[in-house]
mmCIF file of C-alpha atoms in Angstrom:
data_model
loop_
_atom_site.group_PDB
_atom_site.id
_atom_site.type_symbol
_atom_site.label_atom_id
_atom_site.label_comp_id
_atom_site.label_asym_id
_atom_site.label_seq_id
_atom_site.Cartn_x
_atom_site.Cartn_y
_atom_site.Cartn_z
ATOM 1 C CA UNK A 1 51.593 -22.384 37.725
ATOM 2 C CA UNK A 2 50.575 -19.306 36.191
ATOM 3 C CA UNK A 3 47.822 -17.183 36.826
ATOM 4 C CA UNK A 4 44.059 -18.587 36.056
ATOM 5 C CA UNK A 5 43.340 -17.741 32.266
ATOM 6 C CA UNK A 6 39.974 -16.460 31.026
ATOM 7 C CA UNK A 7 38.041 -19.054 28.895
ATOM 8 C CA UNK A 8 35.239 -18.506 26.685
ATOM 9 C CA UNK A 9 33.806 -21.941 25.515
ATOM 10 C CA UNK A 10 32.028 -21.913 22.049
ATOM 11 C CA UNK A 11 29.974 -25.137 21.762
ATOM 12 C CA UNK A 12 26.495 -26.512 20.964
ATOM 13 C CA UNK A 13 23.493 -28.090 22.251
ATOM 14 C CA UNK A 14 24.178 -31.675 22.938
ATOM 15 C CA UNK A 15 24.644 -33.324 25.543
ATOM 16 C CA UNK A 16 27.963 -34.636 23.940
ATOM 17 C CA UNK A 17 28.574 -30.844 24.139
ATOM 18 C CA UNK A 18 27.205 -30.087 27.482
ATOM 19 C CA UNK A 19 29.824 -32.499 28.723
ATOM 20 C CA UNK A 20 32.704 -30.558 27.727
ATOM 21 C CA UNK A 21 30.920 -27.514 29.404
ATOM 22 C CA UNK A 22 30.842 -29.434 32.807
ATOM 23 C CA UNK A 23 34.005 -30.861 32.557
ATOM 24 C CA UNK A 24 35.653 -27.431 31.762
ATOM 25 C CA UNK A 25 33.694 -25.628 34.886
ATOM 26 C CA UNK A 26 34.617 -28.371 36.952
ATOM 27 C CA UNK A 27 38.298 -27.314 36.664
ATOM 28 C CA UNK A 28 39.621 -24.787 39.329
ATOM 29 C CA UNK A 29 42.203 -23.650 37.627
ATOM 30 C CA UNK A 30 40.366 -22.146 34.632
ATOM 31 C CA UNK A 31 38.231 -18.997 34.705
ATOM 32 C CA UNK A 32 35.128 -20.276 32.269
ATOM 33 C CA UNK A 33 33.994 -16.255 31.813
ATOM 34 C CA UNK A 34 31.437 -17.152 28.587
ATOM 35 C CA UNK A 35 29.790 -20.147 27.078
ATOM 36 C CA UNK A 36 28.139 -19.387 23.999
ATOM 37 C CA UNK A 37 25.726 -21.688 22.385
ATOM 38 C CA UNK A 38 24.826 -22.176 18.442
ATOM 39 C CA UNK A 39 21.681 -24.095 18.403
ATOM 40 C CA UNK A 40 21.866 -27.210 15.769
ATOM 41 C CA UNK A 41 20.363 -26.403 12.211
ATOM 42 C CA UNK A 42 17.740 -28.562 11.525
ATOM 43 C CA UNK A 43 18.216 -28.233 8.311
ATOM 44 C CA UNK A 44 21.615 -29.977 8.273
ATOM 45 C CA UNK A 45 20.298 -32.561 10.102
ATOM 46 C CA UNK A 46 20.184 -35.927 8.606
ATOM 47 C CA UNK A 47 16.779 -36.836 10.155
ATOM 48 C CA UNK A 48 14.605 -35.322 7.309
ATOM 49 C CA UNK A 49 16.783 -37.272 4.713
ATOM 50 C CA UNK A 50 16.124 -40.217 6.509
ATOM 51 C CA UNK A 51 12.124 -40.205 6.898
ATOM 52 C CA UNK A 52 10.723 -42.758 4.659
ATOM 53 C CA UNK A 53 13.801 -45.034 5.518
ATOM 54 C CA UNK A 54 13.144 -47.007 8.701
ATOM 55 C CA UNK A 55 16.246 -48.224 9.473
ATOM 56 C CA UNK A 56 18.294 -45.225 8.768
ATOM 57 C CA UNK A 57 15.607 -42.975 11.103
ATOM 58 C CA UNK A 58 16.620 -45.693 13.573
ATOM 59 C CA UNK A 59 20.412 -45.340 12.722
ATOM 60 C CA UNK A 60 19.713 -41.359 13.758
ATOM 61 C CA UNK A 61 17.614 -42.128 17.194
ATOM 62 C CA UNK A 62 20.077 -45.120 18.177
ATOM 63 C CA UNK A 63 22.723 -42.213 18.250
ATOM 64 C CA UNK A 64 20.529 -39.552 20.077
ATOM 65 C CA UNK A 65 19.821 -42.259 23.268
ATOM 66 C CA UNK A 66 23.024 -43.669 23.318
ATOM 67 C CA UNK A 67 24.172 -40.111 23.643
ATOM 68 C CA UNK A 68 22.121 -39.378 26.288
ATOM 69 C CA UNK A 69 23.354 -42.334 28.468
ATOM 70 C CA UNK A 70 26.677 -41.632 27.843
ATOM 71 C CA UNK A 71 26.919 -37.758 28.845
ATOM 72 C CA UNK A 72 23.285 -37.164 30.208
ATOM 73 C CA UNK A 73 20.105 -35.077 29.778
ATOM 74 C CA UNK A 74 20.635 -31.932 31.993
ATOM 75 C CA UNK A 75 20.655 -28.640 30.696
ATOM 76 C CA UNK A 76 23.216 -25.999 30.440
ATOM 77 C CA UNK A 77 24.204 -23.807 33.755
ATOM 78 C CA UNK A 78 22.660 -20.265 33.419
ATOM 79 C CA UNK A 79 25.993 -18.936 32.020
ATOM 80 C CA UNK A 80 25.335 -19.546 28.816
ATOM 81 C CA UNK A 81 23.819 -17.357 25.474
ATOM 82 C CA UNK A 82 22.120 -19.418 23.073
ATOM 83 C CA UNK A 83 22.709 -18.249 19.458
ATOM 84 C CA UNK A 84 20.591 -19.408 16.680
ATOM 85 C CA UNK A 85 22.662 -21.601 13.609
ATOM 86 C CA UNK A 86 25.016 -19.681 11.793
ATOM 87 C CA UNK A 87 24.895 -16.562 13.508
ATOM 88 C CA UNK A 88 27.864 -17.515 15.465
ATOM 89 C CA UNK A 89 30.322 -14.957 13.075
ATOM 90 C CA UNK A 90 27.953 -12.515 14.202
ATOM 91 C CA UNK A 91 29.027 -8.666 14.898
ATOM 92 C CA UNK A 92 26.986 -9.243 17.929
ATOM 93 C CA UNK A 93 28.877 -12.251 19.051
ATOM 94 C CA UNK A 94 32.339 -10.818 18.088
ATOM 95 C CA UNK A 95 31.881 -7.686 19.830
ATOM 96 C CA UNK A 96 30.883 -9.923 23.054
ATOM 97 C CA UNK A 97 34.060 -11.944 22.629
ATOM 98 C CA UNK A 98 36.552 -8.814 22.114
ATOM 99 C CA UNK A 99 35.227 -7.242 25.391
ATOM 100 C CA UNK A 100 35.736 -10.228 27.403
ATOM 101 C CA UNK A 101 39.384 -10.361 25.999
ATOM 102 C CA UNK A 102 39.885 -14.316 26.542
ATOM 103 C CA UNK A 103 43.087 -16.145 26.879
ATOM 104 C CA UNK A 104 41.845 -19.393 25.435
ATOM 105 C CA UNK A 105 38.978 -19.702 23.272
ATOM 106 C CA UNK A 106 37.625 -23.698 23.032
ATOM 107 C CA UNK A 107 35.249 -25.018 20.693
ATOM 108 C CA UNK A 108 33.373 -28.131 20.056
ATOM 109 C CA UNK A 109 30.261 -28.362 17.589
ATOM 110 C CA UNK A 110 29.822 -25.452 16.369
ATOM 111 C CA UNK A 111 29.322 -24.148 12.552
ATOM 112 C CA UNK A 112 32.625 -22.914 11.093
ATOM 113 C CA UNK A 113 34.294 -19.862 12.987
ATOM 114 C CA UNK A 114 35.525 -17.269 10.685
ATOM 115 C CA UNK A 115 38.522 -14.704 10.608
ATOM 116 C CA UNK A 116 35.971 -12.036 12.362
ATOM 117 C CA UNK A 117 36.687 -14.337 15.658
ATOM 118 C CA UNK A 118 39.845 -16.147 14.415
ATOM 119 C CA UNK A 119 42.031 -12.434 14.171
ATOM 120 C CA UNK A 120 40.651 -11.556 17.247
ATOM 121 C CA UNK A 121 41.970 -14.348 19.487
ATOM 122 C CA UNK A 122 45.119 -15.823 18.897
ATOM 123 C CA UNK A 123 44.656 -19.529 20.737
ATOM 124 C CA UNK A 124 41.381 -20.960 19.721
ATOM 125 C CA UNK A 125 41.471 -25.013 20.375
ATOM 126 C CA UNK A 126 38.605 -27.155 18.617
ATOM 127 C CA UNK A 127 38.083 -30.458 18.680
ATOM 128 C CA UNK A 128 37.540 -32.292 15.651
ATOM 129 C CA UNK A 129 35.606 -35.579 15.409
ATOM 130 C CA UNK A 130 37.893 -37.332 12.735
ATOM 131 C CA UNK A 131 41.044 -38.245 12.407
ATOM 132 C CA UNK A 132 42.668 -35.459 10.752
ATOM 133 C CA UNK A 133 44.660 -34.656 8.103
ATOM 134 C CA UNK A 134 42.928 -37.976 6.845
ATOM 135 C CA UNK A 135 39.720 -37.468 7.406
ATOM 136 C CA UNK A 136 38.738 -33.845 7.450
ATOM 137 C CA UNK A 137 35.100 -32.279 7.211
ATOM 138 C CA UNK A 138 31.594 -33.718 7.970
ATOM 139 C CA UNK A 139 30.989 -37.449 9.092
ATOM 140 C CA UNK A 140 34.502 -37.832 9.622
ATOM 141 C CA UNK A 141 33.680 -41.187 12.310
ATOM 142 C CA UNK A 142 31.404 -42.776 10.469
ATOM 143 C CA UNK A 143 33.851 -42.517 6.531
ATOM 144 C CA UNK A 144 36.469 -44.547 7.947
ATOM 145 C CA UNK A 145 34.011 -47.520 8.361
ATOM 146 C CA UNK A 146 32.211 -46.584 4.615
ATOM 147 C CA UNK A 147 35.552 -47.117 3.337
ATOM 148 C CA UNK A 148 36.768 -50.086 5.031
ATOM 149 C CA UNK A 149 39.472 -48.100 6.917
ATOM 150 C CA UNK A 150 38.077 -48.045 10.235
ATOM 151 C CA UNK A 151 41.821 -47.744 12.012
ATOM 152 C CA UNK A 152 41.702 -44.503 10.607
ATOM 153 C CA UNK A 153 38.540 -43.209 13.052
ATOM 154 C CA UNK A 154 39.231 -41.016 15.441
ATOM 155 C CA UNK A 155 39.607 -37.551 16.948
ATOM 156 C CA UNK A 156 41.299 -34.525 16.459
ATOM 157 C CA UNK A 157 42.523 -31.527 19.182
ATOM 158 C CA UNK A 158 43.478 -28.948 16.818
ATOM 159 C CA UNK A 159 44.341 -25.141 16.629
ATOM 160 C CA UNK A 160 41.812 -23.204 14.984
ATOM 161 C CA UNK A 161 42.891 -21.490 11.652
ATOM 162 C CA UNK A 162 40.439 -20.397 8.538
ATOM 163 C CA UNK A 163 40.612 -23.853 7.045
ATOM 164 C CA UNK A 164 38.049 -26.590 7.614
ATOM 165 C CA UNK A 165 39.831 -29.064 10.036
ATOM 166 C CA UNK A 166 43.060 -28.000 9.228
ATOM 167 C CA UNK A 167 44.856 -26.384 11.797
ATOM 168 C CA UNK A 168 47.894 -27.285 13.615
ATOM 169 C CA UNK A 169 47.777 -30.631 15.576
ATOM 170 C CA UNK A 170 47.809 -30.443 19.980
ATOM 171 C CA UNK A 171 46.845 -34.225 19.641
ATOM 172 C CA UNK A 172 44.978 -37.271 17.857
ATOM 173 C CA UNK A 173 42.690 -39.334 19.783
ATOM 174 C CA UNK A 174 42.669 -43.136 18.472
ATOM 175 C CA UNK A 175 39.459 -45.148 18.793
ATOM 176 C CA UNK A 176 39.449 -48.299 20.519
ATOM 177 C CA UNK A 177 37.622 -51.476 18.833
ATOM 178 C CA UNK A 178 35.742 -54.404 20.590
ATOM 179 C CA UNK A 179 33.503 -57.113 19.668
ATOM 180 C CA UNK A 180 30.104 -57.089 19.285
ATOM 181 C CA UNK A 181 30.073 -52.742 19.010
ATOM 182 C CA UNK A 182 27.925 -50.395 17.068
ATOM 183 C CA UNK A 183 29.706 -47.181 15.297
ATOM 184 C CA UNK A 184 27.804 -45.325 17.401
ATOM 185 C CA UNK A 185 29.473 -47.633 20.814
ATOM 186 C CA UNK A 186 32.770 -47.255 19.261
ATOM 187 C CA UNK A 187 32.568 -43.215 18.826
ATOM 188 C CA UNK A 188 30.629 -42.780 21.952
ATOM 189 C CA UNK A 189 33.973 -43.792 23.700
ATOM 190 C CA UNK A 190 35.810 -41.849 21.099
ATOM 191 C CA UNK A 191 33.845 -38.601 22.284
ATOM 192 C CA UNK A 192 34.318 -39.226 25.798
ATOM 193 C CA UNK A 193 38.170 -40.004 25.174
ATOM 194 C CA UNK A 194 38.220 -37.030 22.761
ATOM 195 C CA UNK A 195 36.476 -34.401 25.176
ATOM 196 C CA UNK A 196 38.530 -35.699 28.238
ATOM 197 C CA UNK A 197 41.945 -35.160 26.239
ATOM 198 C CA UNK A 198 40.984 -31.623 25.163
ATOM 199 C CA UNK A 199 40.255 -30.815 28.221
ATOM 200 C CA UNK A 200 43.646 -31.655 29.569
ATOM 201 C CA UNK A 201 45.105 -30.017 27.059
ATOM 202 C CA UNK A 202 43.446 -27.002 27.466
ATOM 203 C CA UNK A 203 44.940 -27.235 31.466
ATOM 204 C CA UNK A 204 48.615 -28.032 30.346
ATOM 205 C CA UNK A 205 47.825 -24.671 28.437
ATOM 206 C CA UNK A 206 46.376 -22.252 31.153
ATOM 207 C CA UNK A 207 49.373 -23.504 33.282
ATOM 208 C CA UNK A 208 52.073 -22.451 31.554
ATOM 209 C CA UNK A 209 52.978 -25.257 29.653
ATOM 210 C CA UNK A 210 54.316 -24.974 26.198
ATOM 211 C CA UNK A 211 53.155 -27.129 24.009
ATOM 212 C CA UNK A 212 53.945 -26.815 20.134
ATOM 213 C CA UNK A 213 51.471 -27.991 17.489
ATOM 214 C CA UNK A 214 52.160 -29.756 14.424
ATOM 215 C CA UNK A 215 51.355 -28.713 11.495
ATOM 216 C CA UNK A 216 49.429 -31.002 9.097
ATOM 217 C CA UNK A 217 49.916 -32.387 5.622
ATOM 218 C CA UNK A 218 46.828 -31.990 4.108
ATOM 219 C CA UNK A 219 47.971 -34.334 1.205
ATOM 220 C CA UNK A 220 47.606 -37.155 3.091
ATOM 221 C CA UNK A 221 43.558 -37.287 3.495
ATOM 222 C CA UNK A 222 40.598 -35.619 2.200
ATOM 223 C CA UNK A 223 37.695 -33.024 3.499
ATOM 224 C CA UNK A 224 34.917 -34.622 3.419
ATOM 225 C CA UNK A 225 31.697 -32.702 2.220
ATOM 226 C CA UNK A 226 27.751 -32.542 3.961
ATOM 227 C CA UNK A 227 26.413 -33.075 0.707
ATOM 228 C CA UNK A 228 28.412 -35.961 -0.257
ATOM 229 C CA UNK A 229 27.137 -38.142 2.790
ATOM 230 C CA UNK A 230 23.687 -40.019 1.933
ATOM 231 C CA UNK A 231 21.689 -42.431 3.456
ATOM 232 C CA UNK A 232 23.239 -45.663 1.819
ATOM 233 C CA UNK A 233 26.579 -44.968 2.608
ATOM 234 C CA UNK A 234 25.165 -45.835 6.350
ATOM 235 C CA UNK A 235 23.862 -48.764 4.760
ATOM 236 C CA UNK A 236 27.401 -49.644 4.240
ATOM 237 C CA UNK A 237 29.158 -49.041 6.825
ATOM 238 C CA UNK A 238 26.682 -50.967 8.994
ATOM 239 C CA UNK A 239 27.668 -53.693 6.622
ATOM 240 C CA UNK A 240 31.125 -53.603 7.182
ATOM 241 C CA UNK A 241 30.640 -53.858 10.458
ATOM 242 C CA UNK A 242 29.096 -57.414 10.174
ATOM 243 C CA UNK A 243 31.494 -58.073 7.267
ATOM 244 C CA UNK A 244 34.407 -61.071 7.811
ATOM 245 C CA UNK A 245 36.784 -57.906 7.235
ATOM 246 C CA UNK A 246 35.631 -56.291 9.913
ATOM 247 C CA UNK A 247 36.355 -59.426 12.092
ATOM 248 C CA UNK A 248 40.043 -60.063 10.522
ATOM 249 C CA UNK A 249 40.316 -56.164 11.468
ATOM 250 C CA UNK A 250 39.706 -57.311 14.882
ATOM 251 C CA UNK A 251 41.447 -60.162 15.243
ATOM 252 C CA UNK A 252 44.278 -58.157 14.071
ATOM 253 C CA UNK A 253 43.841 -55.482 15.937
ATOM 254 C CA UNK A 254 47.329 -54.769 17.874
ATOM 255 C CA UNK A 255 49.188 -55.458 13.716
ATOM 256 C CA UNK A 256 46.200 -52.729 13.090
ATOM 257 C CA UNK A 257 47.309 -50.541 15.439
ATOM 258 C CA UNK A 258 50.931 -50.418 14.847
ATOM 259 C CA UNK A 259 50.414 -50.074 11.408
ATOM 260 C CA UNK A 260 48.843 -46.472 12.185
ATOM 261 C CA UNK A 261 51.130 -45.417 14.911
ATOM 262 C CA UNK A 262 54.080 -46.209 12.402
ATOM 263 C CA UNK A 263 52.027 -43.728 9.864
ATOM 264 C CA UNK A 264 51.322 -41.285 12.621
ATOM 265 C CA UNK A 265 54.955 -41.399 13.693
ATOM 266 C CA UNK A 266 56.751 -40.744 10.349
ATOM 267 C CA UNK A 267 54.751 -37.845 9.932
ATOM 268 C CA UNK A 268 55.444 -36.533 13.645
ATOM 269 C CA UNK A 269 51.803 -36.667 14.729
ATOM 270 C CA UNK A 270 51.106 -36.816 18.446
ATOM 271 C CA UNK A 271 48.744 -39.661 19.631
ATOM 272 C CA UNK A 272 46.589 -41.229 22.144
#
């Protein structure tokens, strides 16, 4: 076992977010020396798009209290600098990062980190909530349902490089499917899964173990923009979901299953 490496966790406000935080701190072989914070932007939030729509202001709050049963309401420990949206590239925020000279840098939720961090720290490990190379970008677990392609959702630990989504692959996270779930059931899991796998990862890491990412074949998928997800594509992914697809998808769901481990595999993707 080597020697206990100094962590700086870059995150965001969520509780989704918050549980990475604990889980991390709860480790005692990692030295969590910084958590910084970027607020959310309301602004990029989906709520304000959704106002005269009932049901999609519902879609939004169904999210925001499952959440909160799933990882909890508390607040962040005291260790911890809240920075306001985008400033997160900041000279201010670099500067802190250089002088606590981290081994491992670990993100989840934050806006996009730029080369003023990413030259700076050679090991930066995000997770991604989509399945990437294939789905890269913004609503990358709710897509896969829009498009009828809901094997496809998932999670990605990745490397950090100056693409979107893009970087070398530690490991994909595969969603499980039952009956009778919401997206927001099915990616609840997914988070939890998600979160619990990076932070294993980043432990195999800090001890000395090697692990090699794969690189990814962009060709195969897509980044997916904010501005090209709108209020009816919810509309219709909530449809699929009570679809007679969907419930062939299910009843099918081991064929489903091997049919994207077979994909995964001749591409040399690592999987859970």
């Amino acid at each position: 076992m080597g020697h206990r490496r100094n962590i700086i966790i870059l995150t965001s406000d969520k509780p989704r977010h918050r549980y990475l935080v604990r889980s991390l701190k709860k480790q005692k072989d990692l030295n969590i020396v910084d958590v910084i914070t970027e607020s959310k932007n309301k602004k990029r939030s989906y709520l304000h798009q959704y106002e005269e729509s009932k049901e999609m202001y519902n879609w939004i709050n169904e999210f925001n209290e499952l959440e909160k049963l799933q990882f909890g309401k508390d607040h962040f420990v005291a260790q911890s600098e809240i920075v306001p949206p985008g400033s997160l590239n900041s000279e201010l925020v670099v500067n802190r990062i250089i002088r606590q000279n981290p081994d491992l840098v670990v993100v989840f939720g934050t806006g996009i980190i730029k080369e003023t961090i990413i030259q700076y720290v050679p090991n930066i490990i995000n997770l991604h909530l989509g399945l990437s190379p294939f789905y890269r970008g913004t609503a990358t677990t709710v897509w896969p349902f829009i498009e009828k392609k809901p094997i496809f959702n998932g999670a990605t630990i990745l490397k950090l490089d100056k693409g979107i989504d893009s970087g070398p692959i530690y490991k994909l996270v595969l969603s499980d499917f039952y009956q009778g779930e919401s997206i927001h059931q099915i990616n609840m899991r997914l988070i939890k899964k998600a979160v619990d796998t990076q932070v294993d990862i980043i432990l195999s890491l800090s001890n000395g173990k090697e692990i090699s990412p794969i690189n990814q074949e962009l060709d195969l998928g897509k980044l997916y923009l904010n501005k090209e997800f709108k209020p009816h594509h919810i509309l219709q992914a909530k449809n699929f979901l009570d679809s007679y697809e969907y419930k062939e998808f299910l009843d099918n769901i081991k064929i489903n299953k091997l049919k994207l481990e077979t994909i995964l595999n001749a591409n040399g993707l690592p999987y859970i």
